[in-house]
Short mmCIF file of C-alpha atoms in Angstrom, two decimals:
data_model
loop_
_atom_site.label_atom_id
_atom_site.label_comp_id
_atom_site.label_asym_id
_atom_site.label_seq_id
_atom_site.Cartn_x
_atom_site.Cartn_y
_atom_site.Cartn_z
CA MET A 1095 123.26 92.83 136.39
CA ASP A 1096 121.58 94.60 133.42
CA SER A 1097 123.86 96.45 131.24
CA PRO A 1098 123.39 100.34 131.03
CA GLN A 1099 121.28 101.54 128.24
CA ARG A 1100 122.87 103.89 125.75
CA PHE A 1101 120.58 106.87 126.42
CA ASP A 1102 120.21 106.68 130.22
CA GLY A 1103 120.01 110.27 131.44
CA TYR A 1104 119.63 111.78 128.03
CA GLY A 1105 117.18 114.53 127.08
CA VAL A 1106 116.08 114.24 123.39
CA LEU A 1107 114.06 116.44 121.20
CA ILE A 1108 112.40 115.00 118.12
CA THR A 1109 110.36 117.00 115.62
CA GLY A 1110 107.61 115.57 113.68
CA ALA A 1111 107.50 112.76 116.37
CA ALA A 1112 103.74 112.22 116.46
CA ARG A 1113 103.79 109.49 113.64
CA GLY A 1114 105.90 107.54 111.33
CA ILE A 1115 109.70 107.72 111.56
CA GLY A 1116 109.57 110.38 114.32
CA GLU A 1117 107.25 108.15 116.57
CA ALA A 1118 109.40 104.96 115.86
CA THR A 1119 112.44 107.07 116.82
CA ALA A 1120 110.91 108.32 120.02
CA ARG A 1121 109.86 104.72 121.06
CA ARG A 1122 113.38 103.48 120.15
CA LEU A 1123 115.32 105.95 122.18
CA THR A 1124 112.92 105.81 125.03
CA ALA A 1125 113.35 102.00 125.21
CA GLU A 1126 117.08 102.67 125.54
CA GLY A 1127 116.70 104.94 128.44
CA ALA A 1128 116.08 108.45 126.97
CA ARG A 1129 113.55 110.96 128.03
CA VAL A 1130 112.00 112.34 124.87
CA LEU A 1131 110.13 115.40 123.95
CA VAL A 1132 107.70 114.52 121.33
CA ALA A 1133 107.31 117.63 119.18
CA ASP A 1134 104.88 117.90 116.35
CA LEU A 1135 102.42 120.36 114.66
CA ASP A 1136 99.63 117.89 115.90
CA GLU A 1137 99.83 118.68 119.59
CA GLU A 1138 96.92 116.32 120.29
CA LEU A 1139 98.48 113.24 118.69
CA ALA A 1140 101.98 114.10 119.99
CA GLY A 1141 100.37 114.03 123.53
CA GLU A 1142 98.94 110.58 122.91
CA VAL A 1143 102.21 109.28 121.98
CA ALA A 1144 103.98 110.90 124.76
CA LYS A 1145 101.52 109.18 127.24
CA THR A 1146 102.62 105.69 126.10
CA LEU A 1147 106.39 106.47 126.64
CA PRO A 1148 107.95 106.60 130.20
CA GLY A 1149 109.43 110.03 131.07
CA ALA A 1150 108.20 111.65 127.73
CA ALA A 1151 106.52 114.98 127.26
CA ALA A 1152 104.75 116.42 124.25
CA VAL A 1153 104.70 119.93 122.73
CA ARG A 1154 103.33 121.65 119.76
CA CYS A 1155 106.00 122.68 117.38
CA ASP A 1156 105.99 124.53 114.09
CA VAL A 1157 109.34 124.42 112.78
CA GLY A 1158 108.59 127.24 110.38
CA ASP A 1159 108.39 129.63 113.29
CA ARG A 1160 111.62 130.82 114.87
CA VAL A 1161 110.00 131.87 118.01
CA ALA A 1162 108.13 128.78 118.48
CA VAL A 1163 111.28 126.66 117.80
CA GLU A 1164 113.24 128.49 120.48
CA ALA A 1165 110.43 128.12 122.91
CA VAL A 1166 110.41 124.45 122.33
CA VAL A 1167 113.97 124.02 122.77
CA ALA A 1168 113.92 125.99 125.99
CA TYR A 1169 110.97 123.80 127.18
CA ALA A 1170 112.99 120.62 126.47
CA VAL A 1171 115.92 122.00 128.69
CA GLU A 1172 113.48 123.06 131.48
CA THR A 1173 111.71 119.59 131.38
CA PHE A 1174 114.74 117.38 131.26
CA GLY A 1175 117.49 119.60 132.79
CA ARG A 1176 119.62 119.22 129.58
CA LEU A 1177 119.57 118.46 125.87
CA ASP A 1178 121.75 115.83 124.41
CA VAL A 1179 120.22 114.82 121.03
CA LEU A 1180 118.04 116.74 118.41
CA VAL A 1181 116.41 114.67 115.63
CA ASN A 1182 115.28 116.92 112.72
CA ASN A 1183 112.63 114.92 111.28
CA ALA A 1184 109.87 117.46 110.47
CA ALA A 1185 109.40 117.90 106.75
CA SER A 1186 106.76 119.12 104.08
CA CYS A 1187 106.38 117.38 100.77
CA THR A 1188 103.83 118.57 98.29
CA ARG A 1189 102.88 116.58 95.25
CA ASP A 1190 104.31 118.05 91.91
CA ALA A 1191 102.10 119.81 89.42
CA PRO A 1192 101.77 117.78 86.19
CA SER A 1193 104.12 120.46 84.49
CA PHE A 1194 106.88 122.02 86.33
CA GLU A 1195 105.97 125.54 85.02
CA ASP A 1196 102.67 125.11 86.79
CA GLN A 1197 104.50 124.50 90.23
CA ALA A 1198 103.01 127.10 92.70
CA GLU A 1199 105.88 129.05 94.23
CA GLU A 1200 104.11 129.15 97.57
CA THR A 1201 104.30 125.28 97.95
CA TRP A 1202 107.82 125.41 96.80
CA HIS A 1203 108.70 127.96 99.56
CA ARG A 1204 106.74 126.03 102.13
CA ASP A 1205 108.38 122.66 101.39
CA VAL A 1206 111.99 124.26 101.46
CA ASP A 1207 111.27 126.29 104.45
CA ILE A 1208 109.94 123.40 106.71
CA THR A 1209 112.20 120.75 105.36
CA LEU A 1210 115.45 122.69 105.17
CA ALA A 1211 115.09 125.95 106.96
CA GLY A 1212 113.17 124.21 109.83
CA ALA A 1213 116.14 121.90 110.60
CA MET A 1214 118.30 124.96 110.66
CA ARG A 1215 116.17 126.99 113.07
CA CYS A 1216 116.12 123.70 115.41
CA ALA A 1217 119.95 123.28 115.14
CA ARG A 1218 120.59 126.93 115.79
CA ALA A 1219 118.45 126.99 118.96
CA ALA A 1220 119.62 123.64 120.25
CA LEU A 1221 123.37 123.92 119.51
CA PRO A 1222 124.35 125.84 122.82
CA HIS A 1223 122.57 123.34 124.88
CA LEU A 1224 124.00 120.35 122.95
CA THR A 1225 127.49 121.81 123.41
CA ALA A 1226 126.96 122.11 127.16
CA SER A 1227 125.88 118.50 127.46
CA GLY A 1228 129.38 117.33 126.43
CA ARG A 1229 127.88 114.48 124.34
CA GLY A 1230 125.54 116.35 121.95
CA ALA A 1231 124.44 115.02 118.67
CA ILE A 1232 122.14 116.14 115.85
CA VAL A 1233 120.60 113.55 113.43
CA ASN A 1234 118.94 115.02 110.41
CA ILE A 1235 116.38 112.77 108.45
CA GLY A 1236 117.15 113.35 104.81
CA SER A 1237 115.90 111.28 101.82
CA VAL A 1238 117.11 109.37 98.78
CA ASN A 1239 115.16 112.04 96.95
CA GLY A 1240 118.10 114.43 97.74
CA VAL A 1241 120.47 112.13 95.83
CA GLN A 1242 118.52 110.73 92.84
CA ALA A 1243 115.41 111.74 90.99
CA PHE A 1244 112.28 110.44 92.42
CA GLY A 1245 109.97 113.41 91.96
CA ASN A 1246 108.84 116.00 94.46
CA HIS A 1247 111.04 118.98 93.14
CA ALA A 1248 110.88 121.10 96.12
CA TYR A 1249 111.18 118.44 98.66
CA SER A 1250 114.09 116.78 97.01
CA ALA A 1251 115.89 120.05 96.58
CA ALA A 1252 115.40 120.80 100.31
CA LYS A 1253 116.70 117.12 101.24
CA ALA A 1254 119.62 117.72 98.91
CA GLY A 1255 120.48 121.12 100.77
CA LEU A 1256 120.04 119.35 104.13
CA ALA A 1257 122.83 116.96 103.31
CA SER A 1258 125.08 119.93 102.60
CA PHE A 1259 123.89 121.67 105.77
CA THR A 1260 124.79 118.46 107.72
CA ARG A 1261 128.42 118.61 106.31
CA THR A 1262 128.94 122.35 107.02
CA LEU A 1263 127.41 122.30 110.49
CA ALA A 1264 129.26 119.16 111.35
CA ALA A 1265 132.53 121.12 110.67
CA HIS A 1266 131.34 123.99 112.62
CA ALA A 1267 130.14 122.09 115.62
CA ALA A 1268 133.04 119.62 116.01
CA PRO A 1269 135.25 121.80 117.97
CA ARG A 1270 132.32 122.25 120.24
CA GLY A 1271 131.99 118.43 120.76
CA VAL A 1272 128.82 118.17 118.92
CA ARG A 1273 128.35 115.57 116.12
CA VAL A 1274 126.16 116.08 113.16
CA ASN A 1275 124.92 113.29 110.78
CA GLN A 1276 122.16 112.40 108.46
CA ILE A 1277 120.14 109.43 107.36
CA ASP A 1278 118.73 108.99 103.89
CA PRO A 1279 115.80 106.55 104.02
CA GLY A 1280 114.37 104.98 100.87
CA THR A 1281 110.64 104.08 100.84
CA ILE A 1282 109.32 103.79 104.33
CA ARG A 1283 105.80 102.36 105.19
CA THR A 1284 104.13 105.36 106.79
CA ARG A 1285 100.84 106.87 106.52
CA ALA A 1286 101.81 108.57 103.20
CA TRP A 1287 101.46 105.04 101.76
CA ALA A 1288 98.12 104.34 103.43
CA GLY A 1289 95.83 102.30 100.94
CA ARG A 1290 98.70 101.81 98.38
CA GLU A 1291 99.76 98.28 99.48
CA ARG A 1292 99.97 97.11 95.77
CA GLU A 1293 102.41 99.79 94.94
CA LEU A 1294 104.53 98.97 98.10
CA GLU A 1295 104.50 95.24 96.87
CA ALA A 1296 105.59 96.14 93.42
CA LEU A 1297 108.47 98.33 94.79
CA ALA A 1298 109.53 95.60 97.09
CA GLU A 1299 109.50 92.99 94.30
CA ARG A 1300 110.94 95.09 91.52
CA VAL A 1301 113.10 97.85 93.00
CA TYR A 1302 114.53 97.17 96.32
CA PRO A 1303 117.48 94.45 96.31
CA LEU A 1304 116.71 93.50 99.93
CA GLY A 1305 113.09 92.53 98.76
CA ARG A 1306 110.92 94.78 100.93
CA VAL A 1307 110.30 98.49 101.69
CA GLY A 1308 111.47 99.95 104.86
CA GLU A 1309 109.64 100.14 108.15
CA PRO A 1310 109.83 103.16 110.52
CA GLU A 1311 111.84 101.01 113.05
CA ASP A 1312 114.60 100.59 110.45
CA VAL A 1313 115.29 104.33 110.38
CA ALA A 1314 114.89 104.50 114.12
CA ALA A 1315 117.44 101.95 114.68
CA ALA A 1316 119.97 103.96 112.54
CA VAL A 1317 119.07 107.05 114.38
CA ALA A 1318 119.83 105.33 117.68
CA PHE A 1319 123.30 104.25 116.54
CA LEU A 1320 124.23 107.70 115.11
CA ALA A 1321 122.89 109.53 118.23
CA SER A 1322 124.77 107.15 120.61
CA ARG A 1323 128.29 107.24 121.92
CA ASP A 1324 128.78 104.02 119.61
CA ALA A 1325 129.17 106.66 116.73
CA SER A 1326 131.55 108.96 118.89
CA TRP A 1327 134.01 109.28 115.85
CA ILE A 1328 131.34 109.78 113.25
CA THR A 1329 130.33 113.20 112.08
CA GLY A 1330 129.45 114.99 108.81
CA THR A 1331 128.29 111.57 107.33
CA THR A 1332 125.06 110.47 105.51
CA LEU A 1333 124.07 106.98 106.27
CA ARG A 1334 121.70 105.55 103.48
CA VAL A 1335 118.76 103.30 104.97
CA ASP A 1336 117.40 102.41 101.58
CA GLY A 1337 117.28 98.62 101.20
CA GLY A 1338 119.96 98.98 98.59
CA LEU A 1339 118.01 101.18 96.30
CA LEU A 1340 120.87 103.64 95.36
CA ALA A 1341 123.49 100.84 95.19
CA HIS A 1342 121.52 98.94 92.37
CA ASN A 1343 120.07 100.19 89.08
CA THR A 1344 117.20 97.71 88.84
CA GLY A 1345 115.91 99.19 85.69
CA PHE A 1346 119.20 98.69 84.06
CA ALA A 1347 119.51 95.21 85.33
CA LEU A 1348 115.98 94.35 83.97
CA ALA A 1349 116.83 95.72 80.67
CA MET A 1350 120.03 93.64 80.36
CA GLU A 1351 118.47 90.34 81.24
CA PRO A 1352 117.26 89.28 77.71
CA VAL A 1353 120.72 90.26 76.32
CA GLU A 1354 122.43 88.10 78.67
CA ASP A 1355 120.04 85.17 77.89
CA GLU A 1356 120.59 85.59 74.20
CA VAL A 1357 124.43 85.73 74.52
CA GLY A 1358 124.29 82.61 76.68
CA GLN A 1359 122.15 80.65 74.08
CA GLY A 1360 124.39 81.65 71.40
CA GLY A 1361 127.51 80.59 73.05
#
């Protein structure tokens, strides 16, 4: 007899699910039995993804619009009869101006609003339904940018704020039986890196201790764990899925290599 899948009977809402990490997560959770609402600003692409996933549905979702978010959550509950998991994946990241003083205030507000406040809007609308499910979980997709300087001022500030929000919401939601956790990915091979294979190869060789950049499926696997009952005693935590990036200062190690060689030869 086949063992039961971890998400049999689950209703799942994933924002930004038409591509990249969101799409990979939709595929992973569907493969484990979930019915997934593929929510994305690009409704056409979301529909194409949903057509390939058994029991899935698609909807246009602008996480910057409170009314739209509430409608999407209501649609998920209507479609699946319940909502058990919310994955806050939608984000906005605008390239920095060459000088910080030239940073447009409008782009700052957009990145923070979509990346941080968007997660808040989705969580606020979903929380009553996640409470009612008896096994509710929220997984926020953060970034190593929220921990260490890698550029993108507004996006990075928003991701750092998301980590704080994850902790405070976890404390609030715990008595209601809802767990809230976050994943901080490193460099993931998504469309943002299209045509930049040489850069990815350099990062894999020089920066990442595990010798490669991440794939969307690496993050999806972590989401599946934190969303499942396998993580039933885990809340308010951030799981780094970063190939060892933040554990190892590669630049420091490379700078020290000649010193180590010199000491060895002199001994």
